[in-house]
Amino acid sequence: QVQLVESGGGLVQAGGSLRLSCAASGRTFSRYAMGWFRQAPGKEREFVGAISWSGGSTYYADSVKGRFTISRDNAKNTVYLQMNSLKAEDTAVYYCAAQFTAAQAMSILRRDFDSWGQGTQVTVSS
């Protein structure tokens, strides 16, 4: 498994931007597809976006498509989530997750991710 540490959360006004980072340590980062999930108070943890181990494929929830961009730098063992045009409904704790995969294909289901970070709070004021 890999150990994951998120950073970059904070308070931002609606319409603003934030970039989250997730630093990984442990086993070979490039063998892991990576995902971002979020959980708002009283709600289930939901999928936000994911990226294949090579970075060649990305996936997004409909609610963030066109506003959020996921990327990775395998040389730095880091995955990023660039969040633009933030809305109040984006307020949540954001979690980074890793999925060990031997192929380009990946799952975006929460249960298929093996390792999780501790989360970082994102608050968007309206």
C-alpha positions as a printed Julia matrix, in Angstrom:
126×3 Matrix{Float64}:
   0.0    0.0     0.0
   0.92   3.65   -0.31
   0.63   6.35    2.28
  -1.19   9.47    1.13
  -1.14  13.01    2.48
  -3.4   15.73    1.08
  -2.75  19.45    1.26
  -4.0   22.67   -0.27
  -7.46  22.92    1.22
  -8.82  26.11    2.68
 -11.46  28.8     2.52
 -12.24  30.44   -0.8
 -15.01  32.6    -2.18
 -17.42  31.28   -4.73
 -15.95  31.57   -8.2
 -12.43  31.17   -6.88
  -9.86  28.44   -7.34
  -7.85  26.01   -5.24
  -5.32  23.35   -6.08
  -5.17  20.26   -3.92
  -2.09  18.07   -3.78
  -1.7   14.49   -2.65
   1.79  13.24   -1.9
   2.34   9.49   -1.93
   5.01   7.41   -0.29
   5.6    3.71   -0.05
   5.32   1.35   -2.97
   5.77   2.37   -6.58
   3.46   5.31   -7.19
   3.3    4.78  -10.93
   1.58   1.42  -10.42
  -1.39   3.16   -8.84
  -4.36   4.82  -10.42
  -5.4    7.77   -8.29
  -8.71   9.3    -7.36
 -10.27  12.19   -5.5
 -13.43  11.83   -3.46
 -15.28  14.26   -1.23
 -17.65  14.1     1.68
 -19.93  16.89    2.8
 -21.51  16.89    6.28
 -24.34  14.39    6.48
 -23.65  12.98    3.01
 -22.0    9.94    1.57
 -18.46  10.11    0.28
 -18.71  10.71   -3.47
 -16.45  10.35   -6.46
 -14.92  13.56   -7.85
 -12.27  12.5   -10.35
  -9.67   9.88  -11.16
  -6.59   9.4   -13.29
  -4.96   6.27  -14.64
  -1.44   5.27  -13.61
   0.03   6.73  -16.79
  -2.07   9.87  -16.7
  -3.47   8.98  -20.09
  -7.06   8.62  -18.93
  -9.08  10.86  -16.65
 -12.6   10.59  -15.3
 -14.84  13.16  -13.65
 -18.14  13.37  -11.87
 -20.72  15.3   -13.88
 -20.95  17.87  -11.1
 -17.31  18.96  -11.56
 -16.74  18.3   -15.25
 -15.35  21.37  -16.97
 -14.36  22.99  -13.66
 -11.95  20.5   -12.05
  -8.84  18.97  -13.56
  -6.91  16.03  -12.17
  -3.26  15.5   -13.06
  -0.25  13.63  -11.75
   3.51  13.87  -11.68
   4.94  10.38  -11.24
   8.46  11.78  -10.78
   7.21  13.65   -7.71
   4.81  10.94   -6.49
   2.07  13.54   -6.45
  -1.44  13.87   -7.82
  -3.24  17.2    -8.1
  -6.8   18.44   -8.27
  -7.16  21.89   -9.79
 -10.54  23.3    -8.84
 -11.86  26.36  -10.66
 -15.17  28.21  -10.56
 -15.84  26.84   -7.12
 -19.38  26.76   -5.8
 -20.77  26.58   -2.29
 -21.86  23.01   -2.99
 -18.23  22.02   -3.49
 -17.69  22.49    0.25
 -16.52  19.16    1.67
 -13.59  17.21    2.99
 -11.59  16.04   -0.01
  -9.85  12.68    0.08
  -7.13  11.3    -2.1
  -7.21   7.56   -2.83
  -4.99   5.03   -4.59
  -5.9    1.94   -6.57
  -3.28  -0.65   -7.38
  -3.63  -1.67  -10.99
  -1.62  -3.7   -13.45
  -3.48  -2.29  -16.43
  -4.49   1.04  -17.93
  -8.11   0.36  -17.05
  -9.31   1.4   -13.62
 -12.43   1.48  -11.52
 -13.96   4.68  -10.15
 -15.9    2.86   -7.46
 -14.98   3.83   -3.92
 -14.69   0.2    -2.81
 -11.95  -0.47   -5.39
  -9.5    2.03   -3.92
  -6.95   0.47   -1.58
  -5.42   3.4     0.29
  -6.83   6.69    1.54
  -5.47   9.95    2.84
  -6.74  11.75    5.92
  -8.59  14.41    3.95
  -8.35  18.17    3.56
 -11.18  20.63    4.16
 -12.4   22.83    1.33
 -14.89  25.54    2.23
 -16.46  27.73   -0.41
 -18.26  30.83    0.84
 -21.15  32.2    -1.18
